[in-house]
Short mmCIF file of C-alpha atoms in Angstrom, two decimals:
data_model
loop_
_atom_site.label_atom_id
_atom_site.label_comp_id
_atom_site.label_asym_id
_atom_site.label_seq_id
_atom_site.Cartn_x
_atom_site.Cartn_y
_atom_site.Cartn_z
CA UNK A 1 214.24 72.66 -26.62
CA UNK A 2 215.45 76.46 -27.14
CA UNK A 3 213.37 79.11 -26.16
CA UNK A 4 213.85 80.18 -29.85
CA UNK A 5 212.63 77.53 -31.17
CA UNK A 6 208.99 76.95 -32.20
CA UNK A 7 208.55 73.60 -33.44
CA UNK A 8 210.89 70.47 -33.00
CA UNK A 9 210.58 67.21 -35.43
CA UNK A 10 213.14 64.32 -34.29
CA UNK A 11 212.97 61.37 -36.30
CA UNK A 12 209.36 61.45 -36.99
CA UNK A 13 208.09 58.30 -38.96
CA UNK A 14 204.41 57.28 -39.50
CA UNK A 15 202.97 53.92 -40.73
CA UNK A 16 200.15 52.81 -41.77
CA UNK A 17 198.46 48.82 -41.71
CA UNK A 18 197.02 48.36 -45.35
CA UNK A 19 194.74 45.04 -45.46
CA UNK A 20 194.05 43.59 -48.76
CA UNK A 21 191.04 41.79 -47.99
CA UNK A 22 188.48 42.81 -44.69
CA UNK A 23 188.67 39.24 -43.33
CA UNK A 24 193.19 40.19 -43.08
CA UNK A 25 192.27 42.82 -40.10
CA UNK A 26 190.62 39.61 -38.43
CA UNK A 27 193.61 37.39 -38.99
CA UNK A 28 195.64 40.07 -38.21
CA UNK A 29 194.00 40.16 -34.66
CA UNK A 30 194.07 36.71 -34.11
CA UNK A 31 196.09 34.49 -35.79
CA UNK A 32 199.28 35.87 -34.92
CA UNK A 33 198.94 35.77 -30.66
CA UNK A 34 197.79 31.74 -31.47
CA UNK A 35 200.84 31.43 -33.53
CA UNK A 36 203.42 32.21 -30.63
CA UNK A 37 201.28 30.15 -27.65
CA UNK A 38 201.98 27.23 -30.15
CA UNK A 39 205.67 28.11 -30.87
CA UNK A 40 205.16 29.23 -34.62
CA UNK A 41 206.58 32.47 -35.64
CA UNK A 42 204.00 34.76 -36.29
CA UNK A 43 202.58 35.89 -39.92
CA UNK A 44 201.10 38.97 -40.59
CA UNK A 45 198.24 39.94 -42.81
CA UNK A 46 199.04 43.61 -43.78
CA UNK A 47 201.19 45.61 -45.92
CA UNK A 48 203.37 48.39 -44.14
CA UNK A 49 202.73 51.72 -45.95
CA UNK A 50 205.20 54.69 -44.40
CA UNK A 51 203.36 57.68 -45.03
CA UNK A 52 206.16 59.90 -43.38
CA UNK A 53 210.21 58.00 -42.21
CA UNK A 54 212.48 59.82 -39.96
CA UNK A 55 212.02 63.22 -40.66
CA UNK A 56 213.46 65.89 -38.78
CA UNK A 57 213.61 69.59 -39.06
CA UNK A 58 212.76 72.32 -36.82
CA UNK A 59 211.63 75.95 -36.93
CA UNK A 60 212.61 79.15 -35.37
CA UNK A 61 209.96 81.32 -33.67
CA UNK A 62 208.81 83.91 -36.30
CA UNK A 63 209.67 81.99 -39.24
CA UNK A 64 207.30 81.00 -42.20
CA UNK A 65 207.70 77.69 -43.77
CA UNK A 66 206.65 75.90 -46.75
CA UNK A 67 206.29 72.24 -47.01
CA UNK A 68 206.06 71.58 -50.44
CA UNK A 69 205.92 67.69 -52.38
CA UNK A 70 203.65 65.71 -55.16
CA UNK A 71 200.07 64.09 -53.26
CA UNK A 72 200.87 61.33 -51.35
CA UNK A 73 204.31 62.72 -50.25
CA UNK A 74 203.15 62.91 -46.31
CA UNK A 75 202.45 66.98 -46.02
CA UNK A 76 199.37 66.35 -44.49
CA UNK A 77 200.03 63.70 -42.19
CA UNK A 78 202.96 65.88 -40.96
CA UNK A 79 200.63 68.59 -40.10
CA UNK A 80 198.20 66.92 -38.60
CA UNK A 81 200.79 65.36 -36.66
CA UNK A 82 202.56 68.67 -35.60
CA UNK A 83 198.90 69.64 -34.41
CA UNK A 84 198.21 66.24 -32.28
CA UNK A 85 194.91 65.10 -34.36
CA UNK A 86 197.66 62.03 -35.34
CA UNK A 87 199.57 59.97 -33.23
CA UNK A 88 203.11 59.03 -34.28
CA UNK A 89 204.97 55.47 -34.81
CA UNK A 90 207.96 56.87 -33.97
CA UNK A 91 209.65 60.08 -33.38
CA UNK A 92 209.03 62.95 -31.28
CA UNK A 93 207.39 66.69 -31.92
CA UNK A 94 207.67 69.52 -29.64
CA UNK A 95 205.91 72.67 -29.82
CA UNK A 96 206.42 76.07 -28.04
CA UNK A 97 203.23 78.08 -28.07
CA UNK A 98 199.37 77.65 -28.90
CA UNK A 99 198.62 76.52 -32.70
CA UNK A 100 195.88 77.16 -34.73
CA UNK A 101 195.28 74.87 -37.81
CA UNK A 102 193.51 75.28 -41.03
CA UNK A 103 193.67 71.72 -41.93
CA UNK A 104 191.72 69.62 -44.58
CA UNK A 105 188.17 71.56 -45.38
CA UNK A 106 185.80 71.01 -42.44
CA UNK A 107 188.16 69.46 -40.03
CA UNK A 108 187.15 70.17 -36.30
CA UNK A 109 183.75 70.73 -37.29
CA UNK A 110 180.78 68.96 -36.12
CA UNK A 111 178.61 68.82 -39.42
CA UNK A 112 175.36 68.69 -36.88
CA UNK A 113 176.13 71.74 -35.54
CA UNK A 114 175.60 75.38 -36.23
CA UNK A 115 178.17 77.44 -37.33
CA UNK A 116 177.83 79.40 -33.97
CA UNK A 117 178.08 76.11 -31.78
CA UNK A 118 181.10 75.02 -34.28
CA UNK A 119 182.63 78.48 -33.53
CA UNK A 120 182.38 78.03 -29.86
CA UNK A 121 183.55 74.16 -29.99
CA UNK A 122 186.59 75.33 -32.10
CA UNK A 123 187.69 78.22 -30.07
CA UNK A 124 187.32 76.58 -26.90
CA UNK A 125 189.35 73.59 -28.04
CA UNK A 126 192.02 76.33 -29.63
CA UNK A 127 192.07 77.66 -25.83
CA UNK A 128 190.09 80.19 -24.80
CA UNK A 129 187.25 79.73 -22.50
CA UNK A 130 183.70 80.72 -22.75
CA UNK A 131 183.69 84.75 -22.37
CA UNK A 132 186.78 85.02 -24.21
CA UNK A 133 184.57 83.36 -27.25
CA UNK A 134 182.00 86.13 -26.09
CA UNK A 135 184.19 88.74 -26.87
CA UNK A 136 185.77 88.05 -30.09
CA UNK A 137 182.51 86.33 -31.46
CA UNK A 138 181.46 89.41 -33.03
CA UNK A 139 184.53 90.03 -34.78
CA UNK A 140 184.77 86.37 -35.92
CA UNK A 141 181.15 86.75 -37.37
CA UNK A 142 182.19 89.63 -39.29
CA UNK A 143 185.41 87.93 -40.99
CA UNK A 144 183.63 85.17 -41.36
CA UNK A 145 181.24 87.44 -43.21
CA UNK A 146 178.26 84.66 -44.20
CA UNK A 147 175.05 86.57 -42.12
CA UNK A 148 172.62 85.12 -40.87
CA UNK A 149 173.93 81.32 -41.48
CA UNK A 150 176.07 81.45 -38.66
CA UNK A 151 172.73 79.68 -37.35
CA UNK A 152 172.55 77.28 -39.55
CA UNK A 153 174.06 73.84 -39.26
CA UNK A 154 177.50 73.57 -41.25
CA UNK A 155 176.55 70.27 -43.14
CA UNK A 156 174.65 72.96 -45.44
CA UNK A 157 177.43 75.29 -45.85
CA UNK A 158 179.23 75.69 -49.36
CA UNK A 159 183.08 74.62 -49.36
CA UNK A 160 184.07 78.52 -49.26
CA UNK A 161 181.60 79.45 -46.26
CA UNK A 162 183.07 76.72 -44.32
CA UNK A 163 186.53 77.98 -44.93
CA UNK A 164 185.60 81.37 -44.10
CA UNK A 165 184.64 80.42 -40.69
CA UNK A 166 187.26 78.17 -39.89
CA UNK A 167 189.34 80.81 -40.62
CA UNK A 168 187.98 83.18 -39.02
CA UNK A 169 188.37 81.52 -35.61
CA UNK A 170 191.90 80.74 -36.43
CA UNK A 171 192.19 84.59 -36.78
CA UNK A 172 191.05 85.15 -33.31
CA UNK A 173 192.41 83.13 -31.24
CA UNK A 174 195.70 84.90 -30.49
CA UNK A 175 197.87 81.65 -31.63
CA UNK A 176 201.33 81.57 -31.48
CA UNK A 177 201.92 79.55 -34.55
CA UNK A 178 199.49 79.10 -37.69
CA UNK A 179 199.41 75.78 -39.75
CA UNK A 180 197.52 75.77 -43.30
CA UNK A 181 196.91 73.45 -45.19
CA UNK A 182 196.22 74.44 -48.89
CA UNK A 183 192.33 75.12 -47.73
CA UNK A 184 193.03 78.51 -48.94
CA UNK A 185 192.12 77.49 -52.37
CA UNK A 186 188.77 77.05 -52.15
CA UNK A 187 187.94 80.95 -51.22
CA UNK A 188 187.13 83.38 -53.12
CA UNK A 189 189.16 86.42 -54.08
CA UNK A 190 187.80 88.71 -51.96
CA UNK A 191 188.07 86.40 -49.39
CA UNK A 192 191.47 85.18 -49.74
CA UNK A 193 193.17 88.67 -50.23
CA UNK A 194 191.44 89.15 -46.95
CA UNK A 195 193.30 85.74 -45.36
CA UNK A 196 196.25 87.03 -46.92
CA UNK A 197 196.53 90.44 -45.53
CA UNK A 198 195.56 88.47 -42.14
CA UNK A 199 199.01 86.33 -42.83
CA UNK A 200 201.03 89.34 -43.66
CA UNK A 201 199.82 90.82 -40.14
CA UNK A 202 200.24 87.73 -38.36
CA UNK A 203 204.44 87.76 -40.27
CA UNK A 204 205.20 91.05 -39.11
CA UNK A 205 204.23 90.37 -35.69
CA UNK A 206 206.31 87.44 -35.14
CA UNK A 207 204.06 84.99 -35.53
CA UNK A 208 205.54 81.47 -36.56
CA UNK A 209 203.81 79.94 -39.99
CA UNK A 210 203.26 76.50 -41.38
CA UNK A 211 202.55 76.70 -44.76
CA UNK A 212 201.40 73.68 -47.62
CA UNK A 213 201.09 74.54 -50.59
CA UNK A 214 201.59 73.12 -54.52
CA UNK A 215 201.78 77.01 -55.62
CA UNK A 216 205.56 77.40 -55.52
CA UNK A 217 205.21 80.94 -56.21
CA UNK A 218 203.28 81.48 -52.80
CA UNK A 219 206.10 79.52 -51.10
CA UNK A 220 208.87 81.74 -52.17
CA UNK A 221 206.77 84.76 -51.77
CA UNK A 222 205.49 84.31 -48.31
CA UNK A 223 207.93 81.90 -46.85
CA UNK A 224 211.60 81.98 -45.05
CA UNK A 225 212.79 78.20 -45.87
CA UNK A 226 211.02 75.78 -47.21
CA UNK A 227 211.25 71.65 -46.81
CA UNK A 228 210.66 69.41 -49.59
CA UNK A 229 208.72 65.89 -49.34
CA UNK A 230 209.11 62.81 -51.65
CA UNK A 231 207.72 59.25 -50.65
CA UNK A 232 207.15 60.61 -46.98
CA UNK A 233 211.32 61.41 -46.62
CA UNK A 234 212.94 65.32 -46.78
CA UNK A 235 215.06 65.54 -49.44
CA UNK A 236 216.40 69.04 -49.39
CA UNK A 237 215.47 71.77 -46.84
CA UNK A 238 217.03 75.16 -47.78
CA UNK A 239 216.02 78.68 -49.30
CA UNK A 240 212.57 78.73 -50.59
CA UNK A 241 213.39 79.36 -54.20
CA UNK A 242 216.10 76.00 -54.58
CA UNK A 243 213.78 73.93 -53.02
CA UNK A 244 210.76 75.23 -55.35
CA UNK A 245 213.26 74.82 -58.46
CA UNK A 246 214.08 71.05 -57.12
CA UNK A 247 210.16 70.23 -56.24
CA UNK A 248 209.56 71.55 -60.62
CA UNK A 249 212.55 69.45 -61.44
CA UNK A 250 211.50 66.42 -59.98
CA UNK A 251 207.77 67.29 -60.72
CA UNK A 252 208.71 68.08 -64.30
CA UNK A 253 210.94 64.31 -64.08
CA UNK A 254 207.87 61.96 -63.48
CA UNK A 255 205.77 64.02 -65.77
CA UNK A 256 207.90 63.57 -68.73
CA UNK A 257 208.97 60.23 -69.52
CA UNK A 258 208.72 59.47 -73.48
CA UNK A 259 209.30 55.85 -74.79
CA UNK A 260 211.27 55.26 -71.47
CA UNK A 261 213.19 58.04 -71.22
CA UNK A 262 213.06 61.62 -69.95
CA UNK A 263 211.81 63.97 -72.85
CA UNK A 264 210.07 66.76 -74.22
CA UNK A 265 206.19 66.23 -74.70
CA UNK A 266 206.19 69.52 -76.90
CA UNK A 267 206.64 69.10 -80.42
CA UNK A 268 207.70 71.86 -82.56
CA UNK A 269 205.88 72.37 -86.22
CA UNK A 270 208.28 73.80 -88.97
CA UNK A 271 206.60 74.36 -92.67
CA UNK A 272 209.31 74.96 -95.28
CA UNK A 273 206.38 76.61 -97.35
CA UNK A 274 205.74 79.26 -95.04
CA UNK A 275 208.50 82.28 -94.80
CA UNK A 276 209.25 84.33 -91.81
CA UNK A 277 206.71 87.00 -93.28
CA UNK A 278 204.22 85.20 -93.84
CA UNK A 279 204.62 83.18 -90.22
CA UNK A 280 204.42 86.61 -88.59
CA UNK A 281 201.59 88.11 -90.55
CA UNK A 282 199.97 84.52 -89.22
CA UNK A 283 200.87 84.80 -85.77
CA UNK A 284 199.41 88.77 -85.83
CA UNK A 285 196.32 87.60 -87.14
CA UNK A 286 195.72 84.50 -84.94
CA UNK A 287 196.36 87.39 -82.00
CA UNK A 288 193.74 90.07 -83.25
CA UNK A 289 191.19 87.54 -83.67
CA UNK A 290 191.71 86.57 -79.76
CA UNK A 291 192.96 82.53 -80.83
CA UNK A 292 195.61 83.79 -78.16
CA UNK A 293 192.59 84.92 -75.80
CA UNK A 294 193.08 86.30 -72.45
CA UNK A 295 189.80 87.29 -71.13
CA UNK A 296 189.32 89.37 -68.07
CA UNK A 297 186.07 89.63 -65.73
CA UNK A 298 185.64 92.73 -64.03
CA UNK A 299 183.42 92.91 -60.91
CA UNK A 300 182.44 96.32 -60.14
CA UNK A 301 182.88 98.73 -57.48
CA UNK A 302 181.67 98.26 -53.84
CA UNK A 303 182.12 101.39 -51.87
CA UNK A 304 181.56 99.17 -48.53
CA UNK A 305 183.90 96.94 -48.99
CA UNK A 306 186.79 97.22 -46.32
CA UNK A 307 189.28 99.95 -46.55
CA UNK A 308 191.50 102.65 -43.84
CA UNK A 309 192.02 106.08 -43.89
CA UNK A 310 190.79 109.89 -42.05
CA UNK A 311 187.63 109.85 -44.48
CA UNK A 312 188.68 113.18 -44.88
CA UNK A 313 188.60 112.27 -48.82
CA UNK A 314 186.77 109.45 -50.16
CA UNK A 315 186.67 107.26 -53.08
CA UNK A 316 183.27 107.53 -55.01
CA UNK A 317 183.82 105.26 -57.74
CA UNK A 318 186.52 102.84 -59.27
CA UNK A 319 185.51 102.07 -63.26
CA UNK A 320 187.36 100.69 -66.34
CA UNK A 321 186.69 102.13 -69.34
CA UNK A 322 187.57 101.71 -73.01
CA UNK A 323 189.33 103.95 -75.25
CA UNK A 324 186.16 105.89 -75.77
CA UNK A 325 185.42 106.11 -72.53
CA UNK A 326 183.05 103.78 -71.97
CA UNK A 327 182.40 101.12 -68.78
CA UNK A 328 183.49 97.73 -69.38
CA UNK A 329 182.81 94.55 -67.66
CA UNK A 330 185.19 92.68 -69.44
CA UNK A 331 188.45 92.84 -71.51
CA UNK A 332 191.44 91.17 -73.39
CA UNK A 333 194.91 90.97 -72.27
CA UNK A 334 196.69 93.53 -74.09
CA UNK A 335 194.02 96.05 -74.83
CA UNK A 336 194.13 99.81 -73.97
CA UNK A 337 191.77 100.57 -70.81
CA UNK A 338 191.65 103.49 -68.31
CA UNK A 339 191.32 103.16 -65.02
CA UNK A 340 188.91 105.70 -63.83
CA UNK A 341 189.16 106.82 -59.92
CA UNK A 342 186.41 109.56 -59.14
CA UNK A 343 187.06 110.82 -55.25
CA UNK A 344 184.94 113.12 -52.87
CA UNK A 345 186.66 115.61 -50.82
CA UNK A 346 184.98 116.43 -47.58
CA UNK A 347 188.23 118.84 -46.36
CA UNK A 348 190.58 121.72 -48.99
CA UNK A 349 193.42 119.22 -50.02
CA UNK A 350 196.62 120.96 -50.93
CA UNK A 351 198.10 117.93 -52.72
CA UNK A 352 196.12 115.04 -53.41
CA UNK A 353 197.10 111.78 -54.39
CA UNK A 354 195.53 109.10 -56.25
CA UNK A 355 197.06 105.73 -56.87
CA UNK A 356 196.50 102.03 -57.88
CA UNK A 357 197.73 98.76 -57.21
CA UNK A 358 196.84 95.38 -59.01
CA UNK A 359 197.51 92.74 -56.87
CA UNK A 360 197.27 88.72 -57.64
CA UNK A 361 195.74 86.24 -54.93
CA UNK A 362 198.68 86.43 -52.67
CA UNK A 363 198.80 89.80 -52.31
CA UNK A 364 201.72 90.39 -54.55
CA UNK A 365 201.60 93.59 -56.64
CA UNK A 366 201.81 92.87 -60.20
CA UNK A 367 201.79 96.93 -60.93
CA UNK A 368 201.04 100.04 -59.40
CA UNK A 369 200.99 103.61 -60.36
CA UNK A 370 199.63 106.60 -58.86
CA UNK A 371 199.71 110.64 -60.11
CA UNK A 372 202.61 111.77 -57.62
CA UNK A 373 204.82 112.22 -59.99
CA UNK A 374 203.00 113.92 -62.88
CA UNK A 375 201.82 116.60 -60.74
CA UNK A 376 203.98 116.91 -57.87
CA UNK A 377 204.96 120.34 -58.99
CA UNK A 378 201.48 121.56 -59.89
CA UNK A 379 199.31 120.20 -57.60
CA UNK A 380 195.80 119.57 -58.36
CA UNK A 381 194.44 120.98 -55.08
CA UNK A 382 190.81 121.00 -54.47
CA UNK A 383 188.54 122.45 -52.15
CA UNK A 384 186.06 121.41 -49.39
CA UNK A 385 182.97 119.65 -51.43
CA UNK A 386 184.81 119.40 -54.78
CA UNK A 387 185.43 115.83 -57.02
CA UNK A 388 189.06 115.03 -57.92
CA UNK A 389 188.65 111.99 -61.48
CA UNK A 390 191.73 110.31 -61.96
CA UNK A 391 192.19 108.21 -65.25
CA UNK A 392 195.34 106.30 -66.01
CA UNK A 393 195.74 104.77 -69.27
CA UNK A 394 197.55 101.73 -70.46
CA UNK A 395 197.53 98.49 -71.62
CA UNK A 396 196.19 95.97 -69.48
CA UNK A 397 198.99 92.88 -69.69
CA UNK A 398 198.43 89.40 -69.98
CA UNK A 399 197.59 87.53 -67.22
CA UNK A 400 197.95 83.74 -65.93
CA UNK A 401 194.34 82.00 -65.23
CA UNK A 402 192.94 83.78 -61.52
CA UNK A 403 191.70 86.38 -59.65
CA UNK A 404 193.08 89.59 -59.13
CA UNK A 405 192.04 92.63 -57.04
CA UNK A 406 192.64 96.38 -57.84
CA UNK A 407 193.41 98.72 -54.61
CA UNK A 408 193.16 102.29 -55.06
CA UNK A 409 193.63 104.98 -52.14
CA UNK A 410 193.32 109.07 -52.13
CA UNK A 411 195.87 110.80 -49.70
CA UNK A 412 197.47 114.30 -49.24
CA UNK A 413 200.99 115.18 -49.32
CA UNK A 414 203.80 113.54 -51.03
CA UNK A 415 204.92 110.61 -52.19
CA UNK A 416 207.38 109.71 -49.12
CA UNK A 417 205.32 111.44 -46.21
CA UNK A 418 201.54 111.86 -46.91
CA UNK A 419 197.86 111.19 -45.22
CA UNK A 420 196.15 108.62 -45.96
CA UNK A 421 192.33 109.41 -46.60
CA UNK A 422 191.22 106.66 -47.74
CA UNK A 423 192.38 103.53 -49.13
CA UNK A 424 190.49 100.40 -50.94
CA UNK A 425 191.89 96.86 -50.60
CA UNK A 426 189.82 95.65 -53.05
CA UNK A 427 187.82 98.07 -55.15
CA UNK A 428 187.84 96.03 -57.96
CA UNK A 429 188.38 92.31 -58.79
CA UNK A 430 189.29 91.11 -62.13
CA UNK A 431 189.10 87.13 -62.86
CA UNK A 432 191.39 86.31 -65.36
CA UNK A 433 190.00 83.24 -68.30
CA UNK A 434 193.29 82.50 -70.07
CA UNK A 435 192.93 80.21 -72.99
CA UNK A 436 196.48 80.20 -73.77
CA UNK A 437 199.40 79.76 -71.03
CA UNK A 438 200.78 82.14 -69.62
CA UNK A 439 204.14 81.69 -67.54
CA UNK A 440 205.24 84.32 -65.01
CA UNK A 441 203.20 86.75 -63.48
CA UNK A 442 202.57 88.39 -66.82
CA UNK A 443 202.10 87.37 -70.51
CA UNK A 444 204.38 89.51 -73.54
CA UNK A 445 202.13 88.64 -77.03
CA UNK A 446 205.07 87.47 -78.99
CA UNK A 447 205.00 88.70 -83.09
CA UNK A 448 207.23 86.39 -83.80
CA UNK A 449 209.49 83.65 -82.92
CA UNK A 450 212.40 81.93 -85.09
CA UNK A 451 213.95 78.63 -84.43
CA UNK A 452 216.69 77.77 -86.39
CA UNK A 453 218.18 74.42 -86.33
CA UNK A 454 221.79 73.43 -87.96
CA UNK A 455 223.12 70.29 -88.62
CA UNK A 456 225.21 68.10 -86.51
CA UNK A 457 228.67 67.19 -87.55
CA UNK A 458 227.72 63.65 -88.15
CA UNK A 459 225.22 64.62 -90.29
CA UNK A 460 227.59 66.63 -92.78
#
């Protein structure tokens, strides 16, 4: 295998025995070596299931792949075959470097055991010894961020605590290439913007990524190529965003068979009664009463949370506010908010900065702003001791059905080269309730939409 190569697949095939009755397995064992001594050919008492036939692919070091597919398609028993918890039927897999696996929640675990014993089983079989577990424990504690329960056995540990340990030890074991395994989903947003800027880290430094996921949108945002499995076979391997488009296509295929054939399950409603007036005057009132909701949670500021800078200038407080100026803990997609920023200066600035970022679960920014721009030729400067309050007003858009977190930073200078002070990851998260769907990474409230239909030439 190339030194440039990180993991080989060659004709990798894996099948399972499935017994319909208990009493088959017996047979199965039995029956079949008496057949032969007595010259019979033998029977056999199981069904063949092939959970994964001939695949092949491999992947360069430093790359980021997505296996995508519908449940059942083999993804998992890939990975864990790729990480040697599953032996083969056929087919070979070679790997070049040390892996670290985030594979179905609690996997490598001992349920008996404390989370600290499970941390030091975990590492040790990821490959480091005993004071190289010493070392990093702390720092694995503090990702891991669940206190004092580290000393309690994991069979008591919510779904998101034990993913917040296993990842944590995955973060700290210096691997050469990461598997996951759609565990991510589990976390909460705090948490998983935390995983994510882990990945991001782990990309830029050449680390080598194996990545399952049904979230086509994290696929083509985080990965180089992606592979797509159907019944256990690869049936296209390419650029991320084809292979997304043909896993919805043949997703959107089995999902939508009418009467037999392949159709729309969406019926569109036309009332001869009602003009295009009156249809819009309906549509603007079904909005304004919230039919169309799209309602926001916001949880509020935490000036501890974990954030970078010189602490030369600190946030103080991160708030949004209605029109009037008061603190909300909620709001509706497409209503007017400011975003109030309140910072601390503990040095003169000569040209501050204050910006935002909203960010989804991956890490992606949906939109950012910040007051470069505005006052870039009359800075605001401020002295030693004084309080710089941004506000930024606009209307907060419509949002798919998750969690998003807000980051906002205070730096000096300008908008190409400047000092960073400090600077938030998550100073806000917003959880988004969406009662109607939203497609894209952001929702446009439509006033009106016409559909016109003419008739065929047949019909004339």
């Amino acid at each position: 295998m190339s030194d440039d190569i990180a993991i080989k697949v060659e004709g990798l095939s894996k099948c399972y025995q499935i017994y319909d009755q208990p009493r088959d397995r017996l047979k199965q064992f039995i029956l079949p070596r008496l057949q032969r001594l007595v010259g019979q050919t033998p029977k056999q008492y199981f069904r063949e299931f092939w959970a994964l036939k001939d695949v092949s692919f491999e992947v360069k070091k430093g790359e980021t792949v997505g296996i995508i597919g519908r449940n059942g398609s083999g993804k998992s028993t890939l990975l864990q075959m790729i990480c040697g918890t599953l032996n083969p039927t056929s087919g070979s897999i070679q790997t070049n470097g040390r892996i670290a696996a985030l594979l179905e929640l609690g996997s490598g675990f001992n349920p008996e055991f404390t989370g600290r014993e499970n941390v030091y089983l975990n590492a040790n079989v990821l490959g480091l010894n005993r004071s190289e577990i010493d070392q990093r424990f702390d720092e694995i504690l503090a990702f891991a961020e669940i206190g004092e329960f580290v000393d309690q056995p994991v069979k008591t540990y919510s779904s998101g605590m034990m993913v917040r340990l296993a990842f944590a030890v995955i973060a700290h074991v210096d691997a050469d290439i990461l598997v996951v395994d759609e565990a991510l989903a589990v976390g909460d947003a705090f948490f998983t913007q935390k995983c994510m800027r882990f990945i991001r880290h782990f990309q830029s430094n050449g680390g080598t990524l194996l990545f399952v996921s049904h979230d086509t949108g994290a696929v083509v945002n985080l990965c180089n190529k992606a592979i797509l499995l159907k019944q256990g076979q690869v049936i296209e391997e390419g650029l991320p965003k084809e292979v997304s488009e043909r896993y919805l296509t043949t997703l959107y295929e089995a999902n939508q068979v009418v009467d037999g054939r392949l159709g729309s399950k969406f019926n569109v409603s036309h009332s001869q009664e009602q003009s295009p007036a009156e249809d819009r005057d309906m549509r603007e009132a079904l909005f304004n009463a919230s039919i169309l909701r799209n309602d926001i949670e916001i949880f509020g500021f935490n000036p501890d949370l974990s954030g970078f800078g010189t602490g030369e200038a600190k946030v103080q407080s991160v708030r949004l506010l209605d029109k009037d100026g008061a603190s909300l803990s909620w709001v509706v997609g497409g209503e007017n908010v400011i975003l109030e920023v309140r910072c601390l200066a503990y040095k003169d600035l000569a040209c501050p900065i204050i910006g935002f970022q909203v960010k989804d679960r991956l890490g992606q920014t949906i939109f950012a702003d910040n007051t470069y721009l505005i006052y870039q030729h009359n800075p605001q400067t401020v002295n030693q001791g004084g309080e710089l309050v941004a506000r930024f007003e606009f209307r907060w858009p419509i949002l798919p059905t998750g969690d998003y977190s807000i980051a906002v930073a205070i730096a000096d200078g300008s908008q190409d080269s400047h000092v960073q002070h400090h600077w938030l990851h998550e100073a806000l998260i917003v959880r988004v309730h969406a009662s109607s769907t939203c497609f894209g990474l952001v929702g446009i409230p439509m006033k009106n939409i016409n559909l016109l239909a003419k008739s065929g030439v047949g019909n004339e």
